[in-house]
Short mmCIF file of C-alpha atoms in Angstrom, two decimals:
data_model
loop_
_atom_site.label_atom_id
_atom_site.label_comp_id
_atom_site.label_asym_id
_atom_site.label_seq_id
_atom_site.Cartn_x
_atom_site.Cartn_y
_atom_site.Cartn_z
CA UNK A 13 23.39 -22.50 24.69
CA UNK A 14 23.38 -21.04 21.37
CA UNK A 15 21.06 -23.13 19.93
CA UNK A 16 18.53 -21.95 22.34
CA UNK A 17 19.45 -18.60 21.54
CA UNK A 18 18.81 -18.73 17.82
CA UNK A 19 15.98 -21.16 18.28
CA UNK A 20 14.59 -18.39 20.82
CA UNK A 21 15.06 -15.68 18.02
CA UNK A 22 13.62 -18.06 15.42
CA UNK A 23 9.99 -18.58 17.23
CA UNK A 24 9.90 -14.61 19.00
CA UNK A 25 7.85 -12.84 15.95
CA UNK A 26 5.19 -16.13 16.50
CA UNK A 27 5.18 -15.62 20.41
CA UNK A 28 5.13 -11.84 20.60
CA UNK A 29 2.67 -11.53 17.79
CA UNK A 30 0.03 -13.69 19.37
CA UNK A 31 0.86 -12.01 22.72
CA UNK A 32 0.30 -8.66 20.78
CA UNK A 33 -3.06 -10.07 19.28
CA UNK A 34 -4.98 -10.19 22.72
CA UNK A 35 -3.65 -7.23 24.17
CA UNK A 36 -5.36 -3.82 23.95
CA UNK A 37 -8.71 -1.49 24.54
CA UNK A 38 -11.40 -4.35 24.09
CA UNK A 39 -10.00 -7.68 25.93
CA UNK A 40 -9.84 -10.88 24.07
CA UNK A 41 -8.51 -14.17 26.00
CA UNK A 42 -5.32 -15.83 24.35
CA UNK A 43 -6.83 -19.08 24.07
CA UNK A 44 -10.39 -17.22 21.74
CA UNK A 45 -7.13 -15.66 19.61
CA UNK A 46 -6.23 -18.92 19.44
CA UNK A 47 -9.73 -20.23 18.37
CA UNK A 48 -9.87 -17.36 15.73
CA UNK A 49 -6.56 -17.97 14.48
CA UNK A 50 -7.14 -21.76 13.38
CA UNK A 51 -10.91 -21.07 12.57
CA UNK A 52 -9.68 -18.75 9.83
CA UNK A 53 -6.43 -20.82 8.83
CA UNK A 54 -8.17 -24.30 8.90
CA UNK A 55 -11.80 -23.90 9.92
CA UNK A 56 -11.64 -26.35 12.72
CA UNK A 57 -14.27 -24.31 14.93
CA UNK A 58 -17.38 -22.68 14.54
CA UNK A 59 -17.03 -19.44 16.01
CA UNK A 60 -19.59 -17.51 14.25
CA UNK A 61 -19.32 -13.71 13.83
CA UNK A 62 -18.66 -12.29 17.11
CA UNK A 63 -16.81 -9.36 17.74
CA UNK A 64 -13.87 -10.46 18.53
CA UNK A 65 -13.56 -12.35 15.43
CA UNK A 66 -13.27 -8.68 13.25
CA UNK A 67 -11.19 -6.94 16.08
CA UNK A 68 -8.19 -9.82 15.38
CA UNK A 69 -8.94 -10.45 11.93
CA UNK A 70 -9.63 -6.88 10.60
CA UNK A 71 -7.93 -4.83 12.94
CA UNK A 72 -4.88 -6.22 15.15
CA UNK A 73 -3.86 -8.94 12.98
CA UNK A 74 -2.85 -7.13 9.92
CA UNK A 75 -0.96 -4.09 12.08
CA UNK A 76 1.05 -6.98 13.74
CA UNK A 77 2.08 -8.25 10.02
CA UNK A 78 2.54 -5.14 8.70
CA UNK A 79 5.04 -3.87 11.99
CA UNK A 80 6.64 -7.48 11.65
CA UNK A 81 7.32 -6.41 7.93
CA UNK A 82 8.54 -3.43 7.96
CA UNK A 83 10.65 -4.35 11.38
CA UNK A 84 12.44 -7.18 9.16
CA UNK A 85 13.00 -4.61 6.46
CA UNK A 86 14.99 -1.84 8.73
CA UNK A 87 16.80 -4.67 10.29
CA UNK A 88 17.88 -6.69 7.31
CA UNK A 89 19.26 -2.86 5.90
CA UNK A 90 20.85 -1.85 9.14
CA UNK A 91 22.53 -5.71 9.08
CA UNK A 92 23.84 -5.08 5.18
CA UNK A 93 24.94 -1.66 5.41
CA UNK A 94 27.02 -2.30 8.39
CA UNK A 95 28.52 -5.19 6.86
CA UNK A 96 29.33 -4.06 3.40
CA UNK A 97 30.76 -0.47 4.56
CA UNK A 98 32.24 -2.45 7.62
CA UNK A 99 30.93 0.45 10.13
CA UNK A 100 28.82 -0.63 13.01
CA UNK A 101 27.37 3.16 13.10
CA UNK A 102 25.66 2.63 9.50
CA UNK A 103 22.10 2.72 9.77
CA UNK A 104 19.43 3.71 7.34
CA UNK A 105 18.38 6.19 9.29
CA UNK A 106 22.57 7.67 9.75
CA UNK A 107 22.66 7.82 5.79
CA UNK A 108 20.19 9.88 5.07
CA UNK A 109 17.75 6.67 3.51
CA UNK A 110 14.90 7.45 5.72
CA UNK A 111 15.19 11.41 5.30
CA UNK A 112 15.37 10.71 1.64
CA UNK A 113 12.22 8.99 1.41
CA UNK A 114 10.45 11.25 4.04
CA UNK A 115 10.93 13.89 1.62
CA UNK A 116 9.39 11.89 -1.38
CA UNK A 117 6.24 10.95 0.56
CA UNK A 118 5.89 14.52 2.05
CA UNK A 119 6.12 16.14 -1.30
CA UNK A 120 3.68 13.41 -3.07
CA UNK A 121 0.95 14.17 0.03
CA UNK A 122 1.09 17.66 0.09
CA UNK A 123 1.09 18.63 -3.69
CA UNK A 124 1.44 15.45 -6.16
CA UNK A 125 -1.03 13.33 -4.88
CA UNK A 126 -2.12 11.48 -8.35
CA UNK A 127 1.21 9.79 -7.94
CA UNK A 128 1.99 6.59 -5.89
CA UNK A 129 3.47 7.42 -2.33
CA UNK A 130 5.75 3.90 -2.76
CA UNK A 131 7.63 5.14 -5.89
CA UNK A 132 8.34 8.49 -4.69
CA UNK A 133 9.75 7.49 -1.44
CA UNK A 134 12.08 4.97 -3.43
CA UNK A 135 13.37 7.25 -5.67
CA UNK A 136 14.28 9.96 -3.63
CA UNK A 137 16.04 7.28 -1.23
CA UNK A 138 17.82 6.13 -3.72
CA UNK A 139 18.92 9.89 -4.55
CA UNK A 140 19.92 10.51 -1.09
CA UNK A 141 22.21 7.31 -0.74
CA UNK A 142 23.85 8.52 -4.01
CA UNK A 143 24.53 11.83 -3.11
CA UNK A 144 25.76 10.49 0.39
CA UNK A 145 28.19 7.69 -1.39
CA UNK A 146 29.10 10.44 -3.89
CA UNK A 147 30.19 12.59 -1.13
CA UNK A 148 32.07 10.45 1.17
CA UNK A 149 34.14 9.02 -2.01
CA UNK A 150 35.66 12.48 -3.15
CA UNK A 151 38.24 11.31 0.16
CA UNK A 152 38.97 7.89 -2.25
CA UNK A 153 37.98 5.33 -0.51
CA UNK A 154 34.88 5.45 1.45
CA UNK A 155 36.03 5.13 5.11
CA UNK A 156 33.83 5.50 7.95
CA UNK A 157 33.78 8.92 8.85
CA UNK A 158 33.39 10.89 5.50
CA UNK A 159 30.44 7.99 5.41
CA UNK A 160 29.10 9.44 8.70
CA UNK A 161 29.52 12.89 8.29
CA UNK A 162 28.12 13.10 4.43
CA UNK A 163 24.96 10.85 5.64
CA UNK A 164 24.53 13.29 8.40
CA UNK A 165 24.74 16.14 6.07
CA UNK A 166 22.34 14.69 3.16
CA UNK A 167 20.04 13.43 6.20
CA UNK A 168 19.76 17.45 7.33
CA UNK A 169 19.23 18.05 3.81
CA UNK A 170 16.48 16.53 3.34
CA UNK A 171 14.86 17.29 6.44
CA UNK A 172 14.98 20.60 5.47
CA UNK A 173 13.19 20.03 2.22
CA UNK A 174 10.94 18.26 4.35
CA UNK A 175 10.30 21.11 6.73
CA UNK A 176 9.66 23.80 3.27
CA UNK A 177 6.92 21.16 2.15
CA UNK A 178 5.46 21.51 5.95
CA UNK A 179 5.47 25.79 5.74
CA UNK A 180 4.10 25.19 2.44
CA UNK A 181 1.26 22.88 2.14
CA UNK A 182 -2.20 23.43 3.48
CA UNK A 183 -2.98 23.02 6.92
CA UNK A 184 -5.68 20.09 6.68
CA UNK A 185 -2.40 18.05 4.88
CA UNK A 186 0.24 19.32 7.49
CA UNK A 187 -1.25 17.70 9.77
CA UNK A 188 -1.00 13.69 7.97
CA UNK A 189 2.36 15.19 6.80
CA UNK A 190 3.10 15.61 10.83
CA UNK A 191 1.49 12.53 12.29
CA UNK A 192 3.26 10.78 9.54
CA UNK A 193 6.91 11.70 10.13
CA UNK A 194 6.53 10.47 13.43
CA UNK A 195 5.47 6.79 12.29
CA UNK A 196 2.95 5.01 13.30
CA UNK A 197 0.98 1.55 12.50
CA UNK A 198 -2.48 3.00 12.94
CA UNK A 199 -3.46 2.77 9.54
CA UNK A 200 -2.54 -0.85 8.98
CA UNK A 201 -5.11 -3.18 6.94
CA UNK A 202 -4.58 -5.86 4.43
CA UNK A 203 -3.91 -3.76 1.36
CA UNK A 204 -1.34 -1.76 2.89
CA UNK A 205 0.03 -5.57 4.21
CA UNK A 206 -0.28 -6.84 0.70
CA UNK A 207 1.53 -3.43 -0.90
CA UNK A 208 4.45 -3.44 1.54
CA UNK A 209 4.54 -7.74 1.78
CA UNK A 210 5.86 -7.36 -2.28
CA UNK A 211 8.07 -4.48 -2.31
CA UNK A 212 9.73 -5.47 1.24
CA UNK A 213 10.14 -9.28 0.00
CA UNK A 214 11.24 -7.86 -2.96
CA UNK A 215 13.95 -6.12 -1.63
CA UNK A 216 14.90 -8.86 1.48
CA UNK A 217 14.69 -11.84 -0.81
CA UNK A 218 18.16 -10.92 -2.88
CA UNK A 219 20.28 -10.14 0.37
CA UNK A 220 18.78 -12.97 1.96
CA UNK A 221 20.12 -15.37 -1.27
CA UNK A 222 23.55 -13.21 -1.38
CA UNK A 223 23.83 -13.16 2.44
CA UNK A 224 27.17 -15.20 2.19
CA UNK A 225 29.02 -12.45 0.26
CA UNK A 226 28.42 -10.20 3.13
CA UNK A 227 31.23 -12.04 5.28
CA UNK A 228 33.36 -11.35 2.23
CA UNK A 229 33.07 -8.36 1.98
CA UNK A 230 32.70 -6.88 5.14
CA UNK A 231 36.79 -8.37 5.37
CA UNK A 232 37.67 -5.56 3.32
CA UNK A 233 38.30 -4.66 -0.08
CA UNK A 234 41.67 -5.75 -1.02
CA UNK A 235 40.83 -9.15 0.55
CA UNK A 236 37.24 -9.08 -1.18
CA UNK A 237 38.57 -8.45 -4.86
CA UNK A 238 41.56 -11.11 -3.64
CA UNK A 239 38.97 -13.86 -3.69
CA UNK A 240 37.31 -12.60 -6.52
CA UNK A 241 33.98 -10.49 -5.36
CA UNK A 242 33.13 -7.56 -7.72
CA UNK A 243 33.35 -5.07 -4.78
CA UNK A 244 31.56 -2.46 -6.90
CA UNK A 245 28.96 -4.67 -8.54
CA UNK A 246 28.15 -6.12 -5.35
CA UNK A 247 27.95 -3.23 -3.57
CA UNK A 248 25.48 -1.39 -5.79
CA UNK A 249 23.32 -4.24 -5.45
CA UNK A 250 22.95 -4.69 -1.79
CA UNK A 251 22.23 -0.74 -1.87
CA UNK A 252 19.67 -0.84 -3.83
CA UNK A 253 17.47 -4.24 -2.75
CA UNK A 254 18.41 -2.46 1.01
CA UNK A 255 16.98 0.68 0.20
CA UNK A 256 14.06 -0.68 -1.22
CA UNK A 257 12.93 -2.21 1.38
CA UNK A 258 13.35 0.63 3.81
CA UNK A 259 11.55 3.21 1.55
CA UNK A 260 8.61 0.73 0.77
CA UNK A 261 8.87 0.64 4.51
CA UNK A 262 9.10 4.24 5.59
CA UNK A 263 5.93 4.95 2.83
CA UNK A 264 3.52 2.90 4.95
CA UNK A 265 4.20 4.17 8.36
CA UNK A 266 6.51 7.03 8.55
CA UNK A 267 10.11 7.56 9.74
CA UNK A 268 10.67 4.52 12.76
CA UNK A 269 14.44 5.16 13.55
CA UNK A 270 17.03 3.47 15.92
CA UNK A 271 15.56 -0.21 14.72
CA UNK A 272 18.45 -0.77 11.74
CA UNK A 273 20.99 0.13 13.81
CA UNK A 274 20.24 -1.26 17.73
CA UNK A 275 18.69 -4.47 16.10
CA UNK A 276 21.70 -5.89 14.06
CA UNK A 277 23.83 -5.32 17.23
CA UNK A 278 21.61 -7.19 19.89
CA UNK A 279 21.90 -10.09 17.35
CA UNK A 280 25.41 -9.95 16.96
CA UNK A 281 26.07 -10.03 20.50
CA UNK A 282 24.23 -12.91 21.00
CA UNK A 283 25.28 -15.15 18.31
CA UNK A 284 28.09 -13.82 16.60
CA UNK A 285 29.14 -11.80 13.55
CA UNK A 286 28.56 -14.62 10.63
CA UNK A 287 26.41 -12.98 8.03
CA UNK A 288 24.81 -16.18 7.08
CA UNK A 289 23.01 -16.69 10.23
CA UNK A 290 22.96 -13.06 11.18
CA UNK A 291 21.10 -11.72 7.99
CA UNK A 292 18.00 -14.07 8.99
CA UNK A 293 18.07 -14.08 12.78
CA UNK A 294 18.17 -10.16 12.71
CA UNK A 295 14.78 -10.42 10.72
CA UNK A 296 13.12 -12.75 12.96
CA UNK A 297 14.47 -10.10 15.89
CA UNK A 298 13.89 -6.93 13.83
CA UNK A 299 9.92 -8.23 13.21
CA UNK A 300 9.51 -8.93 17.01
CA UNK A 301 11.15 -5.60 17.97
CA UNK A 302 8.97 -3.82 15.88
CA UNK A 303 5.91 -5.84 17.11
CA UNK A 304 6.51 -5.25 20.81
CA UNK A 305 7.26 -1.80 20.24
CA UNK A 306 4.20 -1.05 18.38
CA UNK A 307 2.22 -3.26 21.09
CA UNK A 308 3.12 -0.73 23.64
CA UNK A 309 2.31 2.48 21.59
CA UNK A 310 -1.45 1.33 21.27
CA UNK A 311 -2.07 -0.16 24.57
CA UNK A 312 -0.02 2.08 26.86
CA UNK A 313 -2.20 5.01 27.01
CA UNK A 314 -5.82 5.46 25.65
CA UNK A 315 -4.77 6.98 22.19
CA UNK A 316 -1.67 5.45 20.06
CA UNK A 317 1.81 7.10 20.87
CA UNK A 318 3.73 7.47 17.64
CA UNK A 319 5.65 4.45 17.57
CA UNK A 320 9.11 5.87 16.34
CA UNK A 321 8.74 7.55 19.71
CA UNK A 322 8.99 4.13 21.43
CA UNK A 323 12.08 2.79 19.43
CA UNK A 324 13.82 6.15 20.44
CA UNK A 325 12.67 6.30 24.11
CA UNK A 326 13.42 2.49 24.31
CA UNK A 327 16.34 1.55 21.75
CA UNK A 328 18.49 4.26 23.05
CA UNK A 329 19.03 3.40 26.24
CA UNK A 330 19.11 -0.23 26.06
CA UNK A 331 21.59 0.08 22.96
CA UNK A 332 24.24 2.18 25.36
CA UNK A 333 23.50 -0.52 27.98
CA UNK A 334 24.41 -2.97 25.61
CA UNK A 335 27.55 -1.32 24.25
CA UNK A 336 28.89 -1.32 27.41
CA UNK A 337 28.65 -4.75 27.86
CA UNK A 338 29.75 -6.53 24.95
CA UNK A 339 30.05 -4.02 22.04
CA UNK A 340 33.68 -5.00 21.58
CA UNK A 341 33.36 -8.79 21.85
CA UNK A 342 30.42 -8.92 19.13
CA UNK A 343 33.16 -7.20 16.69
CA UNK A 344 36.04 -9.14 17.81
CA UNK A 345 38.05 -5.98 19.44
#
């Protein structure tokens, strides 16, 4: 029964990403998707250039990449930071990440435009997991509620700053500054897919190889540094690759909450808590969340609904559903 569970979670981005493909304002069957799909891959049918060819090609297939990306990137961060701080509420969203880099794309679109929206975002997420870490260690050892509480309070922080960019800026930029925050996939095309493919692989690929230590450390320190983990070496580094990849992430579509944390959870009930299968399955999940949810923002009303609305309308319930029903099992309470 597990197998079919992982091998479920394994094939969902495929499945829900061609489902995705043929769905929306101008119909296209599954099985011409289909024909596109191979005529591009392998060139095994001569399809000429119809329309449908540059609405999947040009249009739909590189937002379902890029919202499978950036879906694996949220997940694989809400999947490390839970296990290295051992706190199932850790998210990057909880910590202040995604406020952090909110602030450093704001500021770079409303007044320092000659600079790259990536790098900004990255450093000031960086800055705000610092200054959150900093915080919750004056205590000694970071436990889980000085975690919570100084991630909430750099998270306000910086959504402050954010909020003195929006009063400040010009109107015509307020409102990409706006639209932004809100995140959404509309944008999507192959450079954007190519830009956020390197800097989210960048930052997956490491956790991914060190996925192992996870289970180590997410025992506890004293039992970590007992079987010889550098606790504080390690920990840096799964900070930083993690908050790479959520503020390459958050720079190409805005702030999508509720993904990091709901996603790592869903996984965990299903298969268990072992980081080594964990890490990748909540990938393959966190890509076909993202997917679905991003399916329904552009197809379920004539214009696109911000797509962090969806995760928030969607993930919230479901994720107090799920609680309910095996929350304590999938962390062995």
């Amino acid at each position: 029964m597990k197998g079919i569970k992982v091998l479920l979670i394994i094939v969902s981005p495929l499945l829900i990403g061609w489902f995705a493909l043929f769905l929306g304002a101008y119909g296209v069957t599954p099985v011409m998707v289909l024909k596109i799909l191979l005529n591009e891959a392998l060139h095994v049918f001569d399809i000429g250039d119809i329309p449908e060819k540059a609405i999947i090609i040009d249009i739909r297939l590189p937002r379902v990449i890029l919202a499978g990306l950036v879906g694996a990137a949220l997940s694989c961060a809400g999947v490390t930071l839970q296990g290295i701080f051992r706190n199932p509420l850790v998210d990057p969203f909880i910590l202040g990440v995604s406020a952090g880099a909110a602030f450093g794309c704001a500021i770079t679109i409303g007044f320092l435009s000659y600079l790259p929206i990536q790098l900004m975002a990255f450093v000031f997420a960086v800055a705000s997991v610092v200054i959150t870490y900093s915080v919750a260690r004056t205590q000694g050892e970071v436990s889980r509620l000085p975690l919570i509480l100084s991630g909430v309070i750099v998270s306000a922080f910086f959504t402050a700053m954010v909020s003195i960019v929006k009063f400040l800026v010009d109107p015509h930029k307020l409102q990409s500054i706006v639209y932004w925050l809100m995140g959404s996939f509309s944008l999507a095309d192959w450079n954007t897919v190519k830009m956020a493919g390197i800097g989210i692989f960048a930052g997956i690929f490491p956790i991914f190889l060190m996925r192992w230590r996870l289970n180590v450390m997410s025992m506890g320190e004293e039992e970590a540094k007992s079987l010889g983990v550098n606790i504080s070496r390690d920990r840096i580094l799964f900070i930083g690759f993690s908050t790479l990849a959520v503020a390459v992430a958050t720079s190409v579509t805005g702030i999508i909450g509720w993904v990091g944390l709901m996603v790592p959870h869903l996984v965990r009930m299903l298969t268990g808590p072992d980081h080594k299968t964990l890490l990748p399955l909540s990938l393959a999940a966190g890509a076909s969340f993202m997917i679905l949810a991003d399916t329904v923002s552009r197809t379920l009303t004539s214009f696109d609904i911000p797509v962090g609305i969806v995760t928030a309308i969607t993930g919230a319930p479901f994720f107090i559903y799920l609680m309910k029903r095996g929350g304590k099992q999938a962390w062995g309470k």
